[in-house]
Amino acid sequence: MASKSADDAAVSEIALPLVDYALPRDDIADQVRVALRDYGFMMLKNTEMMEQIAELRAASMEFFKLDEDDEQKIRSLGKKGTVRGYFRQQSLNTYEIFGKEGPPDFCAQMFMGDPGTGNVFPQEEYEAKMTAVYDGFAAIARRLTKIVVEIYGLPPTWVEDEFQAPTLTSFKVLYYPPPPEGECSGLRMAPHFDYDTLTVLYQDPGVPGGLQVNLHGEWQDVVAPPDTLCINVGEVLKFISGGKIKCTEHRVVMPKPSDRVRSERMSMALFAAPKASTVITPHGAQASVTGALQSDDVKEITVGEWFQAAVGSFTANA
C-alpha cells in the first residue's frame, strides 16, 4: 500500500496498545514485548509524571514565547551539532540530520543531555523543572529497556552497567506554534526513525497536527489519551532483539487549515541511550536509517560508532 501524503485528509487514527505502568514487571512484560513487536510503539498510563510535566510545560510555554532577543533566550542558545540549549524555530532540520533534503522543523526546541554535563538553561528554576522530567522519563526508559533486553538474552545487570553516566541520552522540549494562515501544508517534522534505545514522549492530547506513525505503508494519526506517555523503539533496541521488535517511522504533521488557530502544541521527548562505549550486536538486522549500517557483515559496533553512522556530527555528547 502506498504511503499517504501529509496533506491527505483521509489519514486514519490508531489507538496504540495501552500498558499500565503501575503493574508489576511480570504483569506487563508480555504486553510490552507484543506491543513493540507488532507496532514499535505503545502508550503508558499511571506513570506518576503528569504533575512534573505540567510544571515544565508551563515554564516552557512562558520561555518559548519570549522575544528572540530576550536575555534568557540569548543566554541559553545552543550550538548547531549539539543537543544542549535552545534552538529557534526552523533552525534545526530533521531531513538534514538524516542526510536528506527538505524544509526545516516547524518548531522551537530546548535540549539537555545527562544532568551536569555542559547543559545550558535560561534560569535555575527552569533547569530544576527540566531535570525532574528528564530523571522521571529516564527511569521509565531504563525499566522498560531492562524488560526488553532480558527477553532477548542480555544479563539482568546490562541496563545498570551500560546506562551509567556519561550516556548518549538526550531530552528535549518542543514548541510547535500555529502555522501562519495559508501555510498548513507539509510537515512540522520530517519522517524519521529514532536511532536511540527507547524514546519516551509526552504530547499534548487532542491538539490537531500531531504525531503520525507509518504502519504497513500507511500513515496513521496517533491518539494520545490524557495522562499518558508514548513509548517507541529506537534502532539500538531493534539491534539487540535481532530485528524481532519494530523501529517504526514517524513524523509530525501540520494541522488542517480549519484547525490552524487551535494547533499550538508542545511535546517532550527523552531519547534513552547507553554509554558511547557500549557494544551492540546487530544480529543481521539492517538499520532503517538510510545509508547507515546496511551491511549484514557488521558483527558488532559501539553505540557511539552507531550514532556517528546514523546522524554524523549531530551527537548527544557534543
mmCIF file of C-alpha atoms in Angstrom:
data_model
loop_
_atom_site.group_PDB
_atom_site.id
_atom_site.type_symbol
_atom_site.label_atom_id
_atom_site.label_comp_id
_atom_site.label_asym_id
_atom_site.label_seq_id
_atom_site.Cartn_x
_atom_site.Cartn_y
_atom_site.Cartn_z
ATOM 1 C CA MET A 1 0.000 0.000 0.000
ATOM 2 C CA ALA A 2 1.463 3.395 -0.929
ATOM 3 C CA SER A 3 2.186 5.891 1.823
ATOM 4 C CA LYS A 4 -0.317 8.707 2.038
ATOM 5 C CA SER A 5 0.865 12.298 1.787
ATOM 6 C CA ALA A 6 0.865 14.713 4.704
ATOM 7 C CA ASP A 7 -1.996 16.596 3.050
ATOM 8 C CA ASP A 8 -4.245 13.539 2.707
ATOM 9 C CA ALA A 9 -7.457 14.234 4.617
ATOM 10 C CA ALA A 10 -8.305 10.529 4.792
ATOM 11 C CA VAL A 11 -5.488 9.565 7.175
ATOM 12 C CA SER A 12 -6.884 7.152 9.760
ATOM 13 C CA GLU A 13 -6.353 7.109 13.508
ATOM 14 C CA ILE A 14 -4.715 4.354 15.526
ATOM 15 C CA ALA A 15 -5.157 3.581 19.212
ATOM 16 C CA LEU A 16 -1.824 2.079 20.213
ATOM 17 C CA PRO A 17 -1.632 -0.671 22.862
ATOM 18 C CA LEU A 18 -2.097 0.831 26.332
ATOM 19 C CA VAL A 19 0.045 -0.581 29.157
ATOM 20 C CA ASP A 20 -0.495 0.129 32.865
ATOM 21 C CA TYR A 21 2.931 1.170 34.149
ATOM 22 C CA ALA A 22 1.822 0.723 37.771
ATOM 23 C CA LEU A 23 1.560 -3.055 37.378
ATOM 24 C CA PRO A 24 4.415 -5.376 38.422
ATOM 25 C CA ARG A 25 7.079 -6.283 35.878
ATOM 26 C CA ASP A 26 5.800 -9.820 35.286
ATOM 27 C CA ASP A 27 2.308 -8.498 34.563
ATOM 28 C CA ILE A 28 3.417 -6.121 31.811
ATOM 29 C CA ALA A 29 6.452 -7.890 30.280
ATOM 30 C CA ASP A 30 4.469 -9.785 27.651
ATOM 31 C CA GLN A 31 2.304 -6.746 26.847
ATOM 32 C CA VAL A 32 5.464 -4.711 26.256
ATOM 33 C CA ARG A 33 7.017 -7.405 24.074
ATOM 34 C CA VAL A 34 3.930 -7.822 21.889
ATOM 35 C CA ALA A 35 3.308 -4.080 21.514
ATOM 36 C CA LEU A 36 6.888 -3.368 20.470
ATOM 37 C CA ARG A 37 6.989 -6.403 18.182
ATOM 38 C CA ASP A 38 3.779 -5.522 16.357
ATOM 39 C CA TYR A 39 3.856 -1.705 16.421
ATOM 40 C CA GLY A 40 7.210 -0.447 17.698
ATOM 41 C CA PHE A 41 5.027 1.936 19.740
ATOM 42 C CA MET A 42 2.812 1.757 22.807
ATOM 43 C CA MET A 43 1.127 4.060 25.316
ATOM 44 C CA LEU A 44 1.745 4.088 29.086
ATOM 45 C CA LYS A 45 -0.676 5.125 31.800
ATOM 46 C CA ASN A 46 -0.177 5.617 35.552
ATOM 47 C CA THR A 47 3.420 6.839 35.255
ATOM 48 C CA GLU A 48 3.044 9.459 38.034
ATOM 49 C CA MET A 49 4.753 12.024 35.770
ATOM 50 C CA MET A 50 1.879 14.368 34.929
ATOM 51 C CA GLU A 51 2.494 16.925 37.689
ATOM 52 C CA GLN A 52 6.153 17.393 36.744
ATOM 53 C CA ILE A 53 5.201 17.543 33.053
ATOM 54 C CA ALA A 54 2.583 20.236 33.740
ATOM 55 C CA GLU A 55 5.139 22.344 35.627
ATOM 56 C CA LEU A 56 7.718 22.047 32.849
ATOM 57 C CA ARG A 57 5.091 22.705 30.196
ATOM 58 C CA ALA A 58 4.002 25.951 31.860
ATOM 59 C CA ALA A 59 7.590 27.138 32.289
ATOM 60 C CA SER A 60 8.426 26.163 28.705
ATOM 61 C CA MET A 61 5.417 27.940 27.235
ATOM 62 C CA GLU A 62 6.497 31.103 29.020
ATOM 63 C CA PHE A 63 10.081 30.687 27.796
ATOM 64 C CA PHE A 64 9.280 29.920 24.156
ATOM 65 C CA LYS A 65 7.028 32.981 23.898
ATOM 66 C CA LEU A 66 9.753 35.386 24.985
ATOM 67 C CA ASP A 67 11.156 37.680 22.319
ATOM 68 C CA GLU A 68 14.098 36.128 20.500
ATOM 69 C CA ASP A 69 16.398 38.890 21.758
ATOM 70 C CA ASP A 70 15.391 38.280 25.381
ATOM 71 C CA GLU A 71 18.356 37.704 27.682
ATOM 72 C CA GLN A 72 17.083 34.261 28.764
ATOM 73 C CA LYS A 73 16.984 33.028 25.168
ATOM 74 C CA ILE A 74 20.344 34.533 24.262
ATOM 75 C CA ARG A 75 21.917 33.005 27.381
ATOM 76 C CA SER A 76 20.656 29.508 26.587
ATOM 77 C CA LEU A 77 21.276 29.388 22.819
ATOM 78 C CA GLY A 78 22.618 26.028 21.664
ATOM 79 C CA LYS A 79 25.311 25.413 19.066
ATOM 80 C CA LYS A 80 24.443 23.568 15.875
ATOM 81 C CA GLY A 81 25.678 19.979 16.012
ATOM 82 C CA THR A 82 24.966 19.605 19.734
ATOM 83 C CA VAL A 83 21.981 18.662 21.854
ATOM 84 C CA ARG A 84 22.437 21.304 24.508
ATOM 85 C CA GLY A 85 20.405 24.514 24.863
ATOM 86 C CA TYR A 86 17.805 26.449 22.895
ATOM 87 C CA PHE A 87 17.262 26.268 19.139
ATOM 88 C CA ARG A 88 14.985 28.788 17.464
ATOM 89 C CA GLN A 89 12.061 27.788 15.300
ATOM 90 C CA GLN A 90 13.218 26.329 11.972
ATOM 91 C CA SER A 91 16.897 26.398 12.997
ATOM 92 C CA LEU A 92 17.105 22.566 13.014
ATOM 93 C CA ASN A 93 16.292 20.289 10.113
ATOM 94 C CA THR A 94 15.451 16.612 10.641
ATOM 95 C CA TYR A 95 15.789 15.963 6.925
ATOM 96 C CA GLU A 96 19.332 17.353 7.019
ATOM 97 C CA ILE A 97 20.276 15.444 10.177
ATOM 98 C CA PHE A 98 19.497 12.183 8.373
ATOM 99 C CA GLY A 99 21.242 13.202 5.150
ATOM 100 C CA LYS A 100 18.164 14.191 3.147
ATOM 101 C CA GLU A 101 16.785 17.391 1.645
ATOM 102 C CA GLY A 102 13.659 19.125 2.894
ATOM 103 C CA PRO A 103 12.359 22.086 4.881
ATOM 104 C CA PRO A 104 13.446 22.726 8.494
ATOM 105 C CA ASP A 105 11.456 21.649 11.535
ATOM 106 C CA PHE A 106 8.490 23.920 12.210
ATOM 107 C CA CYS A 107 9.149 24.128 15.939
ATOM 108 C CA ALA A 108 11.479 25.624 18.535
ATOM 109 C CA GLN A 109 13.387 23.199 20.755
ATOM 110 C CA MET A 110 15.134 23.155 24.129
ATOM 111 C CA PHE A 111 17.670 20.349 24.700
ATOM 112 C CA MET A 112 19.622 18.812 27.546
ATOM 113 C CA GLY A 113 21.831 15.766 27.981
ATOM 114 C CA ASP A 114 22.853 13.978 31.170
ATOM 115 C CA PRO A 115 22.450 16.376 34.117
ATOM 116 C CA GLY A 116 25.708 18.121 34.973
ATOM 117 C CA THR A 117 27.303 17.634 31.540
ATOM 118 C CA GLY A 118 27.528 21.083 29.964
ATOM 119 C CA ASN A 119 23.829 21.852 29.674
ATOM 120 C CA VAL A 120 22.662 25.456 29.347
ATOM 121 C CA PHE A 121 19.347 26.733 30.703
ATOM 122 C CA PRO A 122 17.563 30.094 30.806
ATOM 123 C CA GLN A 123 17.446 30.043 34.617
ATOM 124 C CA GLU A 124 17.942 27.712 37.598
ATOM 125 C CA GLU A 125 14.209 27.235 38.169
ATOM 126 C CA TYR A 126 13.791 26.041 34.583
ATOM 127 C CA GLU A 127 16.769 23.710 34.974
ATOM 128 C CA ALA A 128 15.165 22.112 38.031
ATOM 129 C CA LYS A 129 11.860 21.513 36.232
ATOM 130 C CA MET A 130 13.508 20.123 33.099
ATOM 131 C CA THR A 131 15.856 17.897 35.072
ATOM 132 C CA ALA A 132 12.937 16.481 37.096
ATOM 133 C CA VAL A 133 11.166 15.339 33.918
ATOM 134 C CA TYR A 134 14.445 14.060 32.447
ATOM 135 C CA ASP A 135 15.021 11.928 35.550
ATOM 136 C CA GLY A 136 11.465 10.563 35.533
ATOM 137 C CA PHE A 137 11.473 9.726 31.818
ATOM 138 C CA ALA A 138 14.945 8.160 32.115
ATOM 139 C CA ALA A 139 13.742 5.890 34.939
ATOM 140 C CA ILE A 140 10.794 4.763 32.790
ATOM 141 C CA ALA A 141 13.092 4.089 29.835
ATOM 142 C CA ARG A 142 15.505 2.061 31.978
ATOM 143 C CA ARG A 143 12.723 -0.082 33.450
ATOM 144 C CA LEU A 144 11.204 -0.852 30.050
ATOM 145 C CA THR A 145 14.591 -1.407 28.410
ATOM 146 C CA LYS A 146 15.508 -3.879 31.138
ATOM 147 C CA ILE A 147 12.330 -5.853 30.423
ATOM 148 C CA VAL A 148 13.108 -5.986 26.695
ATOM 149 C CA VAL A 149 16.812 -6.837 26.874
ATOM 150 C CA GLU A 150 16.190 -9.673 29.341
ATOM 151 C CA ILE A 151 13.624 -11.150 26.921
ATOM 152 C CA TYR A 152 16.303 -11.178 24.221
ATOM 153 C CA GLY A 153 19.079 -12.733 26.269
ATOM 154 C CA LEU A 154 21.136 -9.936 27.804
ATOM 155 C CA PRO A 155 22.038 -10.208 31.513
ATOM 156 C CA PRO A 156 19.790 -8.571 34.140
ATOM 157 C CA THR A 157 22.599 -6.117 35.011
ATOM 158 C CA TRP A 158 23.011 -4.834 31.428
ATOM 159 C CA VAL A 159 20.963 -1.654 31.904
ATOM 160 C CA GLU A 160 22.640 -0.769 35.210
ATOM 161 C CA ASP A 161 26.087 -1.371 33.701
ATOM 162 C CA GLU A 162 25.613 0.374 30.369
ATOM 163 C CA PHE A 163 23.452 3.342 31.411
ATOM 164 C CA GLN A 164 25.989 4.773 33.862
ATOM 165 C CA ALA A 165 26.730 8.435 33.088
ATOM 166 C CA PRO A 166 28.005 9.823 30.861
ATOM 167 C CA THR A 167 25.483 8.349 28.434
ATOM 168 C CA LEU A 168 24.281 9.450 24.991
ATOM 169 C CA THR A 169 20.783 10.103 26.337
ATOM 170 C CA SER A 170 19.196 13.411 25.338
ATOM 171 C CA PHE A 171 15.952 15.157 26.257
ATOM 172 C CA LYS A 172 14.131 17.967 24.506
ATOM 173 C CA VAL A 173 11.037 20.131 24.845
ATOM 174 C CA LEU A 174 9.445 21.082 21.521
ATOM 175 C CA TYR A 175 7.103 24.012 20.899
ATOM 176 C CA TYR A 176 5.011 23.950 17.710
ATOM 177 C CA PRO A 177 3.275 27.306 17.155
ATOM 178 C CA PRO A 178 0.177 27.565 14.977
ATOM 179 C CA PRO A 179 1.340 27.919 11.359
ATOM 180 C CA PRO A 180 0.667 31.200 9.568
ATOM 181 C CA GLU A 181 -2.535 31.416 7.582
ATOM 182 C CA GLY A 182 -2.132 29.694 4.226
ATOM 183 C CA GLU A 183 0.835 27.559 5.379
ATOM 184 C CA CYS A 184 -0.877 24.408 6.664
ATOM 185 C CA SER A 185 0.525 22.066 4.024
ATOM 186 C CA GLY A 186 3.545 19.848 4.579
ATOM 187 C CA LEU A 187 5.079 18.711 7.852
ATOM 188 C CA ARG A 188 6.086 20.122 11.197
ATOM 189 C CA MET A 189 8.861 17.491 11.432
ATOM 190 C CA ALA A 190 10.191 15.157 8.742
ATOM 191 C CA PRO A 191 9.639 11.371 8.681
ATOM 192 C CA HIS A 192 12.387 9.603 10.610
ATOM 193 C CA PHE A 193 13.382 6.565 12.667
ATOM 194 C CA ASP A 194 14.766 7.091 16.174
ATOM 195 C CA TYR A 195 18.347 5.857 16.488
ATOM 196 C CA ASP A 196 18.439 5.519 20.296
ATOM 197 C CA THR A 197 17.384 2.639 22.551
ATOM 198 C CA LEU A 198 13.912 3.711 23.646
ATOM 199 C CA THR A 199 12.064 7.032 23.318
ATOM 200 C CA VAL A 200 9.689 8.340 25.991
ATOM 201 C CA LEU A 201 7.331 11.010 24.640
ATOM 202 C CA TYR A 202 4.724 13.338 26.075
ATOM 203 C CA GLN A 203 2.470 15.166 23.632
ATOM 204 C CA ASP A 204 -0.439 17.492 24.287
ATOM 205 C CA PRO A 205 -3.629 15.418 23.912
ATOM 206 C CA GLY A 206 -6.350 16.393 21.471
ATOM 207 C CA VAL A 207 -4.318 19.017 19.587
ATOM 208 C CA PRO A 208 -4.565 18.842 15.779
ATOM 209 C CA GLY A 209 -1.397 18.492 13.777
ATOM 210 C CA GLY A 210 0.432 15.866 15.807
ATOM 211 C CA LEU A 211 2.286 12.565 15.662
ATOM 212 C CA GLN A 212 1.750 10.049 12.875
ATOM 213 C CA VAL A 213 3.244 6.557 12.515
ATOM 214 C CA ASN A 214 3.847 4.626 9.320
ATOM 215 C CA LEU A 215 2.414 1.126 9.720
ATOM 216 C CA HIS A 216 2.340 -1.180 6.708
ATOM 217 C CA GLY A 217 2.933 1.765 4.381
ATOM 218 C CA GLU A 218 0.026 3.810 5.729
ATOM 219 C CA TRP A 219 0.382 6.972 7.808
ATOM 220 C CA GLN A 220 -1.932 6.987 10.831
ATOM 221 C CA ASP A 221 -2.640 9.627 13.467
ATOM 222 C CA VAL A 222 -1.630 8.557 16.967
ATOM 223 C CA VAL A 223 -4.402 9.048 19.511
ATOM 224 C CA ALA A 224 -2.866 10.352 22.748
ATOM 225 C CA PRO A 225 -5.246 9.673 25.654
ATOM 226 C CA PRO A 226 -4.997 12.190 28.501
ATOM 227 C CA ASP A 227 -2.339 11.494 31.156
ATOM 228 C CA THR A 228 -0.385 9.015 29.044
ATOM 229 C CA LEU A 229 3.108 8.796 27.613
ATOM 230 C CA CYS A 230 4.055 7.339 24.243
ATOM 231 C CA ILE A 231 6.921 4.832 24.001
ATOM 232 C CA ASN A 232 8.709 3.870 20.817
ATOM 233 C CA VAL A 233 11.631 1.664 19.855
ATOM 234 C CA GLY A 234 14.941 3.049 18.599
ATOM 235 C CA GLU A 235 17.409 1.275 16.351
ATOM 236 C CA VAL A 236 19.674 0.168 19.220
ATOM 237 C CA LEU A 237 16.897 -1.868 20.831
ATOM 238 C CA LYS A 238 15.913 -3.300 17.452
ATOM 239 C CA PHE A 239 19.506 -4.483 17.010
ATOM 240 C CA ILE A 240 19.541 -6.071 20.466
ATOM 241 C CA SER A 241 16.382 -8.023 19.589
ATOM 242 C CA GLY A 242 17.859 -9.205 16.310
ATOM 243 C CA GLY A 243 15.137 -7.357 14.442
ATOM 244 C CA LYS A 244 12.316 -9.058 16.344
ATOM 245 C CA ILE A 245 10.861 -5.744 17.515
ATOM 246 C CA LYS A 246 9.968 -2.854 15.246
ATOM 247 C CA CYS A 247 11.623 0.514 14.840
ATOM 248 C CA THR A 248 8.762 2.442 13.245
ATOM 249 C CA GLU A 249 8.970 5.518 11.044
ATOM 250 C CA HIS A 250 7.078 8.549 12.347
ATOM 251 C CA ARG A 251 6.575 12.245 11.660
ATOM 252 C CA VAL A 252 4.693 15.341 12.896
ATOM 253 C CA VAL A 253 2.147 16.876 10.551
ATOM 254 C CA MET A 254 0.682 20.324 10.029
ATOM 255 C CA PRO A 255 -2.950 20.874 11.067
ATOM 256 C CA LYS A 256 -5.746 21.281 8.556
ATOM 257 C CA PRO A 257 -6.456 24.955 7.741
ATOM 258 C CA SER A 258 -9.710 24.771 9.710
ATOM 259 C CA ASP A 259 -7.755 23.677 12.811
ATOM 260 C CA ARG A 260 -4.895 26.166 12.488
ATOM 261 C CA VAL A 261 -5.786 28.551 15.310
ATOM 262 C CA ARG A 262 -6.083 25.745 17.891
ATOM 263 C CA SER A 263 -2.979 23.827 16.826
ATOM 264 C CA GLU A 264 -0.445 25.261 19.280
ATOM 265 C CA ARG A 265 1.320 22.174 20.581
ATOM 266 C CA MET A 266 4.038 21.123 22.973
ATOM 267 C CA SER A 267 5.797 17.810 23.365
ATOM 268 C CA MET A 268 8.681 16.411 25.424
ATOM 269 C CA ALA A 269 10.889 13.550 24.291
ATOM 270 C CA LEU A 270 13.655 11.619 26.018
ATOM 271 C CA PHE A 271 15.901 9.567 23.746
ATOM 272 C CA ALA A 272 17.426 6.987 26.073
ATOM 273 C CA ALA A 273 20.815 5.643 25.039
ATOM 274 C CA PRO A 274 23.678 3.954 26.894
ATOM 275 C CA LYS A 275 27.353 4.899 27.024
ATOM 276 C CA ALA A 276 29.214 5.590 23.794
ATOM 277 C CA SER A 277 31.446 2.591 24.526
ATOM 278 C CA THR A 278 28.552 0.121 24.850
ATOM 279 C CA VAL A 279 28.941 -2.690 22.330
ATOM 280 C CA ILE A 280 25.852 -3.895 20.471
ATOM 281 C CA THR A 281 25.451 -6.749 18.008
ATOM 282 C CA PRO A 282 23.110 -6.019 15.072
ATOM 283 C CA HIS A 283 22.424 -9.773 14.570
ATOM 284 C CA GLY A 284 21.981 -9.095 10.841
ATOM 285 C CA ALA A 285 19.209 -6.547 11.461
ATOM 286 C CA GLN A 286 19.693 -3.743 8.953
ATOM 287 C CA ALA A 287 19.324 -0.154 10.057
ATOM 288 C CA SER A 288 16.216 1.728 8.993
ATOM 289 C CA VAL A 289 18.230 4.973 8.838
ATOM 290 C CA THR A 290 19.167 5.433 5.185
ATOM 291 C CA GLY A 291 22.779 4.622 4.408
ATOM 292 C CA ALA A 292 23.709 3.560 7.934
ATOM 293 C CA LEU A 293 24.888 0.052 8.813
ATOM 294 C CA GLN A 294 23.428 -1.581 5.714
ATOM 295 C CA SER A 295 25.876 -4.488 5.646
ATOM 296 C CA ASP A 296 24.960 -7.831 7.202
ATOM 297 C CA ASP A 297 28.716 -8.319 7.753
ATOM 298 C CA VAL A 298 28.763 -5.965 10.767
ATOM 299 C CA LYS A 299 29.171 -8.266 13.770
ATOM 300 C CA GLU A 300 29.347 -5.651 16.494
ATOM 301 C CA ILE A 301 29.530 -1.899 16.836
ATOM 302 C CA THR A 302 29.679 0.570 19.720
ATOM 303 C CA VAL A 303 26.732 2.848 20.343
ATOM 304 C CA GLY A 304 28.996 5.848 19.720
ATOM 305 C CA GLU A 305 30.004 4.444 16.327
ATOM 306 C CA TRP A 306 26.364 3.748 15.525
ATOM 307 C CA PHE A 307 25.339 7.324 16.380
ATOM 308 C CA GLN A 308 28.068 8.638 14.074
ATOM 309 C CA ALA A 309 26.917 6.305 11.282
ATOM 310 C CA ALA A 310 23.284 7.325 11.754
ATOM 311 C CA VAL A 311 23.493 11.083 12.151
ATOM 312 C CA GLY A 312 27.094 12.174 11.693
ATOM 313 C CA SER A 313 28.081 15.186 13.765
ATOM 314 C CA PHE A 314 24.677 15.621 15.433
ATOM 315 C CA THR A 315 25.592 13.684 18.576
ATOM 316 C CA ALA A 316 24.275 13.613 22.100
ATOM 317 C CA ASN A 317 27.667 14.057 23.752
ATOM 318 C CA ALA A 318 28.779 17.101 21.751
#
